[in-house]
Amino acid sequence: MGSGIARNLIGAGHELTLYNRDSIKAHALAMAKPAVVAITPAHAVEHCEAVFTMLSDDAAVKEVVLGDYGIAEGLPAGAAHISISTISVATAKLLAEEHACRNQQYISAPVFGRPDAAENGKLLVVTAGPAAVIEKFRPIFGVIGRHTYSAGEQPWQANLIKLCGNFMIASMMETFGETFATMRKAGVDHHLFHEIISELFASPIYKGYGAAIANETFEPAGFALKLGLKDVRLALEAAFDVESPMPFASLLRDHFTSAMAHGQDQLDWSSVAMVPARMAGLAPKSDHK
Amino acid sequence: MGSGIARNLIGAGHELTLYNRDSIKAHALAMAKPAVVAITPAHAVEHCEAVFTMLSDDAAVKEVVLGDYGIAEGLPAGAAHISISTISVATAKLLAEEHACRNQQYISAPVFGRPDAAENGKLLVVTAGPAAVIEKFRPIFGVIGRHTYSAGEQPWQANLIKLCGNFMIASMMETFGETFATMRKAGVDHHLFHEIISELFASPIYKGYGAAIANETFEPAGFALKLGLKDVRLALEAAFDVESPMPFASLLRDHFTSAMAHGQDQLDWSSVAMVPARMAGLAPKSDHK
Amino acid sequence: MGSGIARNLIGAGHELTLYNRDSIKAHALAMAKPAVVAITPAHAVEHCEAVFTMLSDDAAVKEVVLGDYGIAEGLPAGAAHISISTISVATAKLLAEEHACRNQQYISAPVFGRPDAAENGKLLVVTAGPAAVIEKFRPIFGVIGRHTYSAGEQPWQANLIKLCGNFMIASMMETFGETFATMRKAGVDHHLFHEIISELFASPIYKGYGAAIANETFEPAGFALKLGLKDVRLALEAAFDVESPMPFASLLRDHFTSAMAHGQDQLDWSSVAMVPARMAGLAPKSDHK
Amino acid sequence: MGSGIARNLIGAGHELTLYNRDSIKAHALAMAKPAVVAITPAHAVEHCEAVFTMLSDDAAVKEVVLGDYGIAEGLPAGAAHISISTISVATAKLLAEEHACRNQQYISAPVFGRPDAAENGKLLVVTAGPAAVIEKFRPIFGVIGRHTYSAGEQPWQANLIKLCGNFMIASMMETFGETFATMRKAGVDHHLFHEIISELFASPIYKGYGAAIANETFEPAGFALKLGLKDVRLALEAAFDVESPMPFASLLRDHFTSAMAHGQDQLDWSSVAMVPARMAGLAPKSDHK
C-alpha cells in the first residue's frame, strides 16, 4: 500500500524522503523515482512539513514514532504526522498526546481500498484531527484518494470508522462462508449464488471477495488474515471501551482465531470463510495439502 | 409486491384472472386494469396455462394451493404453478410432489427486490424446476424482472438461494446496528460513517437500509420484521437439514426474536438493528413512545 | 431407560403389560419378570388404569399414541396416559387435547437421570397435569424416582422444565470443551482442571460428564448426540414461541449440528465438546479412525 | 477475601505485617489481631519469608509489586511472593520474570471460594511454580484452604485454571438467565425450576447463584460484575494467545458488556443473567428504580 501512495505523491510533484523498516524496499522505490532514502525515521522527517506513516500494526507505529531515532524526535515543531495505518483508537489517542507535547500536529487518515486502489489514487481517505491541519493537506489527500472525509477534531474518530468498516467487510465474508457451505452441502451451485448476490448488492466488494471465497483463491493475500483478526480485535476493544457489545464481531473473532489455529495467518483474510465450511464438515482445498 | 407484478403482466398484454385472500384488493386492481376476479383459487386457474402465487408464508401457500377449492384442485393437467413467494425448502418439495401427482408443473421463482422494483419490472427472478417449463415461461419472467436465473431442476434450489440471500441482507443490517451503536456511544457521527460505508461498498442496498437504520425510519415497513424472522428461520432449517451450522444466522434469529419481544413485528425488518443498540443501553426512538 | 423403570414397577407389585416397537425387547423383559407382552399399543392399554410411554422423540410418541391401533384408540375413558419421554411443548399440548376429547387423562412426567438411576429408582420425576391425577399416581412416581415435582396444571409445563434442564447440562459440556481445548493448547493438565472443577462445583454431573470429555470416552452412548440435539432444538422452539432468545442454546445448536456433520450422531451427547476442540485445531481421537 | 485469609494465618500462629492500599482497612484488621501495619509494600516485606498479595486486578498487582516502594524493591533474596489474586496469564509471566531477576521466588496461588470460605479456611488453592517452593509453603496453604492443587512449574498455569473456572461459573449464570426468562414468559414457576436444577446438579454453586438470580438479589455483591467481566476477558485473552476460540466466553463478554452499559458494574456478577431477561423484553427489578 505504502509504495503505491508514495508513487502517487511523487508523481504529483512532491519531494519525498523515504524510510522503510526493511531498507531494501525504500531503496527500490527510490531508484525507480527521484526520492531520498533516510537511515532512521528521525532523519527522514527532520526538514519536512508532513510525514506519512503506513505500517502494519500498533507496535510498529509506536516503535517508528516513539522509539529511539523515531519520528517524534526528528519532526520539526509545527509539522504534521499523518498516520494512514489501521491502528487502535488507544494508540491514536496516545500519538495525539505525544505529538501535542512536542508542538507537533497529528492527524489520523486511514484509508479504505486494496493495493490497486492505492496505486491508482482511488482510496477513500478518512481523516480526523484539527480542521485547519486537515484543510492544509487536503490537496495531498486528493492525490492519494478519490474521496476525503473529515470525521471530527479527534484523530481517533477516523480510526474507529476504519476499524468498523473492516468489521463490516469481514462480516460479509462470514456470510459468504456460511451460505456457500450450505449451498454445497445441499447441492446448489454456489457460484451461481455468488453471481446472484453480486447482482443483488451491486457491490464490487461482494463481487470480488465472493469470487475469491467461491474459488478458495486465498493466495497471494491482498490483506493477510492475521491483520484482519487484528482489526476485528481492535474494533471490539474500541467498542468495549464505550460499553457497546458487538456480537457479530465476537463471533468473527472466534472464527478468525480458529483460522489461525488452522495455519491460515498468511492467507487472505477472506479465508475466514473456511471456518464455517470446516464446521459443516467440508474440507477446504488447502486442508488437502 | 403481487399487484406490481400483476400490473406488469397485464401491461405486457397477458390476460389475468386475479384472486386475493382479501378480495377487495383483487377488485381494486381489476378495476384499474382489465382483469377478471375469481372467487376461489380453483376458479381462478381453471382455464389457465400458468398461475403465479405471491403469498406471505408457507401456511398461506399451502392453504391456497392444497386447501379446499385450492389451486391444485382447479389447475388443468400440463399447466404450471409458478411460486414467487419466499417459502421453505420443505414446502417447495411438498408442492413439487403434489403437483407432480396431478400431472401439473411446478416451478419455484422467488424474487429479490423491494415493491418499487416489482412495480418497474426490475426484480431479480431466481427460477428452478424442469428446464423446459422454465424456458416456456422465460418471456414472462422477462416482464417482471431484469434478470432471470436458473438454479437447477429441483424447484427448492431456488428457494434456498432466496432464503440465503435474505440472510445476507439481514446480516448487513445487524452490522449497521452494531457499528452505529458503537459510533453513537463513542461520539462519532454515525451518519458520516453510513456515507463512507455506502461509498465503500458502492451498493444501493447498503445505502438504502443503512439510511433507514441511521435515521430509525422503520415505518411504513417495506418488509415486516416478522417476515424477516420467518426467512432467517427457514434458512436455518434448510441449513440444519444438510447439517451446516450458520452461526451468524443463529445470532440473527436471537436478535429478531428479541425485536419481536419488544413489539417490532410490524416495523421494517431493518429495525433488527435496534437490538444491539438496546444491548448497548441506547434507547431507540420507538421505545420512547 | 424404559426397561429399568418397568423392572421397578414390577418389583413394586404392579401388573404390567409391555409393548415395544421392537417386540424382542419387550419379550426379553417379560421373560425375566412376570409381565404380559401386547401386539399393539391399543391392546396393551385396553384394561389398564394408566399407561407409561418412554420413547425417543415426538414422532415416535405421536405414532404410538395417535396412529392406527394406538394408545388413544385403546385407552379406557378415565384412564391416564403418563408420558415420560422428552418431547416438545407443542406435542404435549396436542396429546393433552387429543386425550381430553376421548375423556382420557394425560400427564407429562419427564425424568432426569441416566439409565442407572432409572434402574435404581433414583430418577427425578417432573410431573404436570391435573392435580388430582398426579396425586392418584404419586405412589407410582415414588417407585421410579427419588423426588416427584409438580410443575402445574398444564402437562407441557413439565416438558419445558425437562428441555431447559437438558439445555443446562449441554451448556456445561460445551464449557468443558472450550476450557479443555484451551488447557491442552496452553500446556496445562486438563485432567487436573477437571478434578478442581469437580471439587468446586461438587456436582456428580460435572464429575461424570467432565471425565468422559477429558478422556474422550463417548461410546457406548448414555444418551445419543442426535437426541441431545433434538432437545436443544425443542428448547429453542419453546423459547421462540414465547419470544425469549436463548443465545447459548443457539450456539449449542450450531455446535451439535457441526458434530452431526462430523459423524457423531451415535456418540454420547457429551461429544459435542469435540467441536470447540476441532475449532482450536485439535484433532479428537475419533478423527484418527 | 484478604482479611479472612489474614485472620486465618494469624490464628495459625504466623506473624503478619499488613499493607493495604487503603490503610484504614489494614489498621482495622491489625487492631483486632496482633499484627503490624506497614506504610509501603517495600517496608511490609523487608524481613519476611513470604508475602501474600490479594488485589483486585492486574494494574493493582503491578503497582504494588513493581511500582515505587513496591514489593520487588523490598523483598529479600530467596523470599517468596505468593500471588492469590485472579490476574492474567501475561501478568503472571511478567511477575515470574521480574522476581527471578532479583533472586526472589514467585508462586501463583489463586483461590476458589466466596468470602465466607476465606473466613473459614475452606478455599480451594490452585498453586503453580517451582515445586520446592510450593512444598515449603504447603502448610500455609493448608491453613487458608481445604485443598491445595499443584498445576505445574510455571506460575501462570494456576492463573489459567482460575480464569477458566470463573468462566464456567459465569456460563452457569447465563444458562439460569436464559431458562428463567423463558420460564417466566411461558408461565412456568422459575423458582420450582431452580429447585429441580439444584437437585439435578446437586451443586451448592447452582443452588446459591441460582437462588440469587431467581430472586434478583444482586446486592451486596459477593463479587462485583465488573470483576467478573475482567475475568472473562482475561480467559479470552489467554485462550486467544494459544489460538483457542471460546464461543461461550465471547458471548458472555458481550452480555457482561451489556450489563455494564445498564449500570450493573457494582452489582453481583450473577446479575449478568439480567441480560437475556432484557433481551426477552422482561424488565428486571432494578430497571424500575
Short mmCIF file of N, CA, C and O in Angstrom, two decimals, chain C residues 112 124 146-147 149-151 156-157 160-161 164-165 167-169 171 174-176 178-179 182-183 185-188 192-193 195-197 199-206 239 242-249 251 255 280, chain D residues 112 124 146-147 149-151 156-157 160-161 164-165 167-169 171 174-176 178-179 182-183 185-188 192-193 195-197 199-206 239 242-249 251 280:
data_model
loop_
_atom_site.label_atom_id
_atom_site.label_comp_id
_atom_site.label_asym_id
_atom_site.label_seq_id
_atom_site.Cartn_x
_atom_site.Cartn_y
_atom_site.Cartn_z
N PHE C 112 -35.35 -36.87 34.94
CA PHE C 112 -33.92 -36.60 34.84
C PHE C 112 -33.17 -37.78 35.43
O PHE C 112 -33.54 -38.27 36.51
N LEU C 124 -35.33 -38.17 38.95
CA LEU C 124 -36.13 -37.02 39.36
C LEU C 124 -37.31 -36.97 38.40
O LEU C 124 -37.12 -36.95 37.19
N ARG C 146 -36.62 -40.62 43.01
CA ARG C 146 -36.34 -40.24 44.39
C ARG C 146 -37.03 -38.94 44.77
O ARG C 146 -37.10 -38.57 45.94
N HIS C 147 -37.51 -38.20 43.78
CA HIS C 147 -38.24 -36.96 44.02
C HIS C 147 -39.32 -36.82 42.96
O HIS C 147 -39.07 -37.13 41.79
N TYR C 149 -41.81 -33.84 41.43
CA TYR C 149 -42.17 -32.41 41.43
C TYR C 149 -43.45 -32.22 40.65
O TYR C 149 -43.71 -32.94 39.68
N SER C 150 -44.25 -31.23 41.06
CA SER C 150 -45.45 -30.88 40.30
C SER C 150 -45.28 -29.48 39.74
O SER C 150 -45.16 -28.52 40.50
N ALA C 151 -45.28 -29.41 38.41
CA ALA C 151 -44.94 -28.13 37.77
C ALA C 151 -46.17 -27.32 37.38
O ALA C 151 -46.02 -26.20 36.87
N TRP C 156 -47.64 -29.58 29.50
CA TRP C 156 -46.45 -29.08 28.80
C TRP C 156 -45.48 -28.38 29.75
O TRP C 156 -44.28 -28.25 29.43
N GLN C 157 -45.96 -27.89 30.88
CA GLN C 157 -45.06 -27.19 31.81
C GLN C 157 -43.91 -28.10 32.26
O GLN C 157 -42.77 -27.65 32.42
N LEU C 160 -41.33 -28.36 29.37
CA LEU C 160 -40.44 -27.20 29.24
C LEU C 160 -39.31 -27.28 30.27
O LEU C 160 -38.15 -26.99 29.97
N ILE C 161 -39.65 -27.71 31.48
CA ILE C 161 -38.62 -27.84 32.51
C ILE C 161 -37.58 -28.88 32.10
O ILE C 161 -36.37 -28.66 32.23
N CYS C 164 -35.35 -27.46 29.27
CA CYS C 164 -34.41 -26.44 29.77
C CYS C 164 -33.33 -27.07 30.64
O CYS C 164 -32.18 -26.61 30.65
N GLY C 165 -33.68 -28.09 31.38
CA GLY C 165 -32.68 -28.80 32.18
C GLY C 165 -31.63 -29.44 31.30
O GLY C 165 -30.43 -29.33 31.55
N PHE C 167 -30.82 -28.51 28.35
CA PHE C 167 -30.01 -27.40 27.80
C PHE C 167 -28.90 -27.01 28.77
O PHE C 167 -27.76 -26.76 28.37
N MET C 168 -29.22 -26.99 30.07
CA MET C 168 -28.19 -26.60 31.05
C MET C 168 -27.07 -27.63 31.11
O MET C 168 -25.89 -27.28 31.23
N ILE C 169 -27.42 -28.90 31.01
CA ILE C 169 -26.38 -29.94 31.01
C ILE C 169 -25.52 -29.82 29.75
O ILE C 169 -24.29 -29.89 29.81
N SER C 171 -24.94 -27.18 28.04
CA SER C 171 -24.10 -25.98 28.17
C SER C 171 -22.85 -26.29 28.97
O SER C 171 -21.75 -25.85 28.63
N GLU C 174 -20.31 -27.98 26.83
CA GLU C 174 -19.61 -27.02 25.97
C GLU C 174 -18.52 -26.28 26.76
O GLU C 174 -17.41 -26.07 26.24
N THR C 175 -18.82 -25.91 27.99
CA THR C 175 -17.80 -25.18 28.78
C THR C 175 -16.59 -26.07 29.06
O THR C 175 -15.45 -25.60 29.07
N PHE C 176 -16.84 -27.37 29.26
CA PHE C 176 -15.69 -28.28 29.38
C PHE C 176 -14.92 -28.33 28.06
O PHE C 176 -13.70 -28.32 28.03
N GLU C 178 -14.60 -26.09 25.73
CA GLU C 178 -13.82 -24.87 25.48
C GLU C 178 -12.62 -24.76 26.41
O GLU C 178 -11.51 -24.40 25.99
N THR C 179 -12.81 -25.06 27.68
CA THR C 179 -11.70 -24.92 28.62
C THR C 179 -10.65 -26.02 28.42
O THR C 179 -9.45 -25.74 28.47
N THR C 182 -8.46 -25.11 25.51
CA THR C 182 -7.52 -24.05 25.88
C THR C 182 -6.38 -24.61 26.74
O THR C 182 -5.21 -24.30 26.52
N MET C 183 -6.74 -25.43 27.73
CA MET C 183 -5.72 -26.04 28.60
C MET C 183 -4.72 -26.86 27.78
O MET C 183 -3.51 -26.74 27.96
N LYS C 185 -3.95 -26.72 24.62
CA LYS C 185 -3.07 -25.93 23.76
C LYS C 185 -2.07 -25.12 24.56
O LYS C 185 -0.95 -24.87 24.12
N ALA C 186 -2.48 -24.68 25.75
CA ALA C 186 -1.59 -23.85 26.57
C ALA C 186 -0.53 -24.71 27.28
O ALA C 186 0.52 -24.21 27.67
N GLY C 187 -0.85 -26.00 27.46
CA GLY C 187 0.09 -26.84 28.20
C GLY C 187 -0.22 -26.90 29.68
O GLY C 187 0.68 -26.84 30.52
N VAL C 188 -1.51 -27.02 30.00
CA VAL C 188 -1.93 -27.23 31.39
C VAL C 188 -2.70 -28.55 31.41
O VAL C 188 -3.45 -28.86 30.48
N LEU C 192 -6.27 -32.42 35.59
CA LEU C 192 -6.22 -31.72 36.88
C LEU C 192 -7.30 -30.64 36.93
O LEU C 192 -7.99 -30.48 37.95
N PHE C 193 -7.46 -29.92 35.82
CA PHE C 193 -8.50 -28.89 35.78
C PHE C 193 -9.86 -29.53 36.07
O PHE C 193 -10.66 -29.00 36.85
N GLU C 195 -10.46 -32.18 37.78
CA GLU C 195 -10.51 -32.55 39.21
C GLU C 195 -10.88 -31.33 40.07
O GLU C 195 -11.71 -31.41 40.97
N ILE C 196 -10.25 -30.21 39.76
CA ILE C 196 -10.52 -28.98 40.54
C ILE C 196 -11.96 -28.53 40.33
O ILE C 196 -12.66 -28.17 41.28
N ILE C 197 -12.41 -28.54 39.07
CA ILE C 197 -13.78 -28.09 38.77
C ILE C 197 -14.81 -29.00 39.44
O ILE C 197 -15.84 -28.53 39.93
N GLU C 199 -14.43 -30.57 42.20
CA GLU C 199 -14.44 -30.20 43.63
C GLU C 199 -15.16 -28.87 43.82
O GLU C 199 -15.92 -28.69 44.77
N LEU C 200 -14.91 -27.93 42.90
CA LEU C 200 -15.50 -26.60 43.01
C LEU C 200 -17.02 -26.67 42.93
O LEU C 200 -17.73 -26.11 43.77
N PHE C 201 -17.54 -27.35 41.91
CA PHE C 201 -18.99 -27.43 41.76
C PHE C 201 -19.60 -28.49 42.67
O PHE C 201 -20.77 -28.45 42.98
N ALA C 202 -18.75 -29.44 43.10
CA ALA C 202 -19.21 -30.52 43.97
C ALA C 202 -20.43 -31.20 43.39
O ALA C 202 -21.38 -31.53 44.11
N SER C 203 -20.40 -31.41 42.08
CA SER C 203 -21.57 -31.97 41.40
C SER C 203 -21.20 -33.25 40.67
O SER C 203 -20.26 -33.28 39.87
N PRO C 204 -21.93 -34.33 40.92
CA PRO C 204 -21.65 -35.59 40.22
C PRO C 204 -21.79 -35.44 38.70
O PRO C 204 -21.12 -36.15 37.94
N ILE C 205 -22.64 -34.52 38.27
CA ILE C 205 -22.83 -34.32 36.83
C ILE C 205 -21.57 -33.72 36.22
O ILE C 205 -21.12 -34.13 35.15
N TYR C 206 -20.99 -32.75 36.89
CA TYR C 206 -19.73 -32.18 36.41
C TYR C 206 -18.64 -33.25 36.43
O TYR C 206 -17.82 -33.36 35.52
N ALA C 239 -38.85 -21.72 23.51
CA ALA C 239 -38.45 -20.34 23.87
C ALA C 239 -38.89 -19.38 22.77
O ALA C 239 -39.37 -18.27 23.05
N VAL C 242 -42.46 -18.16 22.90
CA VAL C 242 -42.78 -17.10 23.87
C VAL C 242 -41.84 -15.90 23.68
O VAL C 242 -41.74 -15.05 24.56
N GLU C 243 -41.18 -15.84 22.53
CA GLU C 243 -40.30 -14.71 22.19
C GLU C 243 -39.22 -14.48 23.24
O GLU C 243 -39.05 -13.37 23.75
N SER C 244 -38.51 -15.54 23.57
CA SER C 244 -37.40 -15.45 24.51
C SER C 244 -36.13 -15.96 23.82
O SER C 244 -36.02 -17.14 23.52
N PRO C 245 -35.20 -15.07 23.51
CA PRO C 245 -33.96 -15.51 22.85
C PRO C 245 -33.08 -16.30 23.83
O PRO C 245 -33.02 -15.95 25.01
N MET C 246 -32.43 -17.35 23.35
CA MET C 246 -31.51 -18.11 24.19
C MET C 246 -30.19 -18.27 23.43
O MET C 246 -29.94 -19.30 22.81
N PRO C 247 -29.32 -17.25 23.54
CA PRO C 247 -28.10 -17.25 22.72
C PRO C 247 -27.17 -18.44 22.96
O PRO C 247 -26.58 -18.95 22.01
N PHE C 248 -27.05 -18.89 24.20
CA PHE C 248 -26.22 -20.08 24.43
C PHE C 248 -26.84 -21.29 23.71
O PHE C 248 -26.13 -22.11 23.12
N ALA C 249 -28.15 -21.40 23.79
CA ALA C 249 -28.81 -22.54 23.15
C ALA C 249 -28.62 -22.49 21.63
O ALA C 249 -28.43 -23.53 20.99
N LEU C 251 -26.07 -21.22 20.05
CA LEU C 251 -24.70 -21.63 19.78
C LEU C 251 -24.55 -23.15 19.93
O LEU C 251 -23.86 -23.80 19.13
N HIS C 255 -23.22 -26.05 17.36
CA HIS C 255 -22.15 -27.00 17.66
C HIS C 255 -22.64 -28.44 17.55
O HIS C 255 -21.92 -29.32 17.06
N ALA C 280 -10.25 -25.30 17.57
CA ALA C 280 -8.93 -24.90 18.04
C ALA C 280 -7.82 -25.67 17.33
O ALA C 280 -6.64 -25.56 17.70
N PHE D 112 -10.36 -20.47 44.80
CA PHE D 112 -11.79 -20.51 44.52
C PHE D 112 -12.55 -20.47 45.84
O PHE D 112 -12.18 -21.17 46.78
N LEU D 124 -10.39 -23.37 47.87
CA LEU D 124 -9.59 -24.29 47.05
C LEU D 124 -8.40 -23.48 46.56
O LEU D 124 -8.57 -22.43 45.95
N ARG D 146 -9.11 -25.77 51.94
CA ARG D 146 -9.39 -27.17 52.28
C ARG D 146 -8.70 -28.13 51.31
O ARG D 146 -8.64 -29.33 51.56
N HIS D 147 -8.22 -27.61 50.18
CA HIS D 147 -7.48 -28.42 49.21
C HIS D 147 -6.40 -27.55 48.58
O HIS D 147 -6.64 -26.38 48.30
N TYR D 149 -3.92 -27.64 45.24
CA TYR D 149 -3.57 -28.32 43.99
C TYR D 149 -2.28 -27.73 43.45
O TYR D 149 -2.01 -26.54 43.62
N SER D 150 -1.49 -28.56 42.76
CA SER D 150 -0.28 -28.06 42.10
C SER D 150 -0.45 -28.22 40.60
O SER D 150 -0.56 -29.35 40.10
N ALA D 151 -0.44 -27.09 39.90
CA ALA D 151 -0.76 -27.13 38.48
C ALA D 151 0.46 -27.17 37.58
O ALA D 151 0.31 -27.25 36.36
N TRP D 156 1.94 -19.19 35.81
CA TRP D 156 0.75 -18.81 35.05
C TRP D 156 -0.22 -19.98 34.87
O TRP D 156 -1.41 -19.76 34.62
N GLN D 157 0.26 -21.20 35.00
CA GLN D 157 -0.64 -22.34 34.82
C GLN D 157 -1.79 -22.31 35.84
O GLN D 157 -2.93 -22.67 35.52
N LEU D 160 -4.37 -19.63 34.69
CA LEU D 160 -5.26 -20.07 33.61
C LEU D 160 -6.39 -20.93 34.17
O LEU D 160 -7.55 -20.80 33.77
N ILE D 161 -6.06 -21.79 35.11
CA ILE D 161 -7.10 -22.64 35.72
C ILE D 161 -8.13 -21.78 36.44
O ILE D 161 -9.34 -21.99 36.31
N CYS D 164 -10.36 -19.96 33.85
CA CYS D 164 -11.29 -20.87 33.17
C CYS D 164 -12.37 -21.36 34.13
O CYS D 164 -13.52 -21.58 33.73
N GLY D 165 -12.02 -21.51 35.39
CA GLY D 165 -13.03 -21.88 36.38
C GLY D 165 -14.08 -20.79 36.52
O GLY D 165 -15.28 -21.06 36.54
N PHE D 167 -14.89 -18.65 34.29
CA PHE D 167 -15.69 -18.69 33.06
C PHE D 167 -16.80 -19.73 33.18
O PHE D 167 -17.94 -19.49 32.77
N MET D 168 -16.49 -20.87 33.76
CA MET D 168 -17.51 -21.92 33.88
C MET D 168 -18.64 -21.48 34.82
O MET D 168 -19.81 -21.76 34.58
N ILE D 169 -18.29 -20.79 35.89
CA ILE D 169 -19.33 -20.30 36.80
C ILE D 169 -20.19 -19.25 36.09
O ILE D 169 -21.42 -19.27 36.18
N SER D 171 -20.75 -18.98 32.95
CA SER D 171 -21.59 -19.66 31.95
C SER D 171 -22.85 -20.22 32.60
O SER D 171 -23.95 -20.13 32.05
N GLU D 174 -25.39 -17.52 33.04
CA GLU D 174 -26.09 -17.22 31.79
C GLU D 174 -27.18 -18.25 31.51
O GLU D 174 -28.27 -17.89 31.08
N THR D 175 -26.88 -19.53 31.78
CA THR D 175 -27.90 -20.55 31.50
C THR D 175 -29.11 -20.38 32.42
O THR D 175 -30.24 -20.61 32.00
N PHE D 176 -28.88 -19.94 33.64
CA PHE D 176 -30.02 -19.61 34.50
C PHE D 176 -30.79 -18.43 33.92
O PHE D 176 -32.01 -18.40 33.90
N GLU D 178 -31.10 -17.44 30.84
CA GLU D 178 -31.87 -17.78 29.65
C GLU D 178 -33.09 -18.65 29.98
O GLU D 178 -34.18 -18.43 29.46
N THR D 179 -32.88 -19.62 30.86
CA THR D 179 -34.01 -20.51 31.17
C THR D 179 -35.05 -19.81 32.03
O THR D 179 -36.25 -19.98 31.81
N THR D 182 -37.22 -17.67 29.85
CA THR D 182 -38.17 -18.49 29.08
C THR D 182 -39.30 -18.99 29.98
O THR D 182 -40.48 -18.94 29.61
N MET D 183 -38.96 -19.47 31.16
CA MET D 183 -39.98 -19.95 32.12
C MET D 183 -40.97 -18.84 32.44
O MET D 183 -42.19 -19.05 32.43
N LYS D 185 -41.74 -16.13 30.83
CA LYS D 185 -42.61 -15.73 29.72
C LYS D 185 -43.62 -16.82 29.38
O LYS D 185 -44.73 -16.53 28.95
N ALA D 186 -43.21 -18.07 29.57
CA ALA D 186 -44.11 -19.18 29.23
C ALA D 186 -45.16 -19.41 30.31
O ALA D 186 -46.21 -19.98 30.05
N GLY D 187 -44.85 -18.95 31.53
CA GLY D 187 -45.78 -19.20 32.62
C GLY D 187 -45.47 -20.48 33.38
O GLY D 187 -46.37 -21.25 33.71
N VAL D 188 -44.19 -20.71 33.63
CA VAL D 188 -43.77 -21.84 34.47
C VAL D 188 -43.00 -21.24 35.64
O VAL D 188 -42.25 -20.28 35.48
N LEU D 192 -39.44 -23.08 41.06
CA LEU D 192 -39.51 -24.55 41.05
C LEU D 192 -38.41 -25.10 40.13
O LEU D 192 -37.74 -26.08 40.47
N PHE D 193 -38.26 -24.48 38.98
CA PHE D 193 -37.21 -24.93 38.06
C PHE D 193 -35.86 -24.90 38.75
O PHE D 193 -35.06 -25.84 38.65
N GLU D 195 -35.28 -25.15 41.90
CA GLU D 195 -35.23 -26.23 42.91
C GLU D 195 -34.86 -27.56 42.24
O GLU D 195 -34.02 -28.31 42.74
N ILE D 196 -35.49 -27.81 41.11
CA ILE D 196 -35.22 -29.07 40.40
C ILE D 196 -33.78 -29.12 39.90
O ILE D 196 -33.07 -30.13 40.05
N ILE D 197 -33.32 -28.01 39.32
CA ILE D 197 -31.95 -27.96 38.79
C ILE D 197 -30.93 -28.12 39.91
O ILE D 197 -29.90 -28.78 39.74
N GLU D 199 -31.31 -29.80 42.60
CA GLU D 199 -31.29 -31.23 42.96
C GLU D 199 -30.59 -32.04 41.87
O GLU D 199 -29.81 -32.95 42.16
N LEU D 200 -30.84 -31.68 40.62
CA LEU D 200 -30.24 -32.40 39.50
C LEU D 200 -28.71 -32.32 39.52
O LEU D 200 -28.02 -33.33 39.43
N PHE D 201 -28.20 -31.09 39.65
CA PHE D 201 -26.74 -30.93 39.64
C PHE D 201 -26.14 -31.24 41.01
O PHE D 201 -24.96 -31.52 41.11
N ALA D 202 -26.99 -31.16 42.06
CA ALA D 202 -26.52 -31.43 43.42
C ALA D 202 -25.31 -30.58 43.76
O ALA D 202 -24.37 -31.06 44.40
N SER D 203 -25.34 -29.31 43.31
CA SER D 203 -24.18 -28.46 43.48
C SER D 203 -24.56 -27.21 44.26
O SER D 203 -25.49 -26.50 43.91
N PRO D 204 -23.81 -26.93 45.34
CA PRO D 204 -24.09 -25.70 46.12
C PRO D 204 -23.95 -24.44 45.26
O PRO D 204 -24.61 -23.44 45.52
N ILE D 205 -23.11 -24.50 44.24
CA ILE D 205 -22.92 -23.33 43.39
C ILE D 205 -24.17 -23.08 42.55
O ILE D 205 -24.62 -21.93 42.40
N TYR D 206 -24.75 -24.13 42.01
CA TYR D 206 -26.01 -23.97 41.28
C TYR D 206 -27.10 -23.48 42.23
O TYR D 206 -27.90 -22.63 41.89
N ALA D 239 -6.82 -17.61 26.06
CA ALA D 239 -7.21 -18.58 25.02
C ALA D 239 -6.77 -18.08 23.66
O ALA D 239 -6.27 -18.85 22.82
N VAL D 242 -3.21 -18.78 22.67
CA VAL D 242 -2.88 -20.13 22.20
C VAL D 242 -3.80 -20.54 21.05
O VAL D 242 -3.93 -21.72 20.72
N GLU D 243 -4.47 -19.55 20.45
CA GLU D 243 -5.34 -19.78 19.29
C GLU D 243 -6.42 -20.82 19.57
O GLU D 243 -6.61 -21.78 18.84
N SER D 244 -7.14 -20.59 20.66
CA SER D 244 -8.26 -21.47 21.02
C SER D 244 -9.52 -20.62 21.14
O SER D 244 -9.64 -19.81 22.06
N PRO D 245 -10.45 -20.75 20.19
CA PRO D 245 -11.68 -19.96 20.27
C PRO D 245 -12.57 -20.45 21.42
O PRO D 245 -12.63 -21.65 21.67
N MET D 246 -13.22 -19.54 22.11
CA MET D 246 -14.15 -19.92 23.18
C MET D 246 -15.48 -19.17 22.95
O MET D 246 -15.72 -18.12 23.55
N PRO D 247 -16.33 -19.74 22.10
CA PRO D 247 -17.55 -19.02 21.70
C PRO D 247 -18.49 -18.65 22.87
O PRO D 247 -19.07 -17.58 22.86
N PHE D 248 -18.61 -19.53 23.85
CA PHE D 248 -19.45 -19.18 25.01
C PHE D 248 -18.83 -17.98 25.73
O PHE D 248 -19.53 -17.07 26.17
N ALA D 249 -17.53 -17.98 25.88
CA ALA D 249 -16.86 -16.88 26.57
C ALA D 249 -17.05 -15.57 25.82
O ALA D 249 -17.25 -14.51 26.42
N LEU D 251 -19.59 -14.78 23.93
CA LEU D 251 -20.97 -14.34 24.16
C LEU D 251 -21.12 -13.76 25.56
O LEU D 251 -21.81 -12.75 25.76
N ALA D 280 -35.40 -10.61 26.26
CA ALA D 280 -36.73 -11.21 26.12
C ALA D 280 -37.83 -10.21 26.46
O ALA D 280 -39.01 -10.58 26.51
#
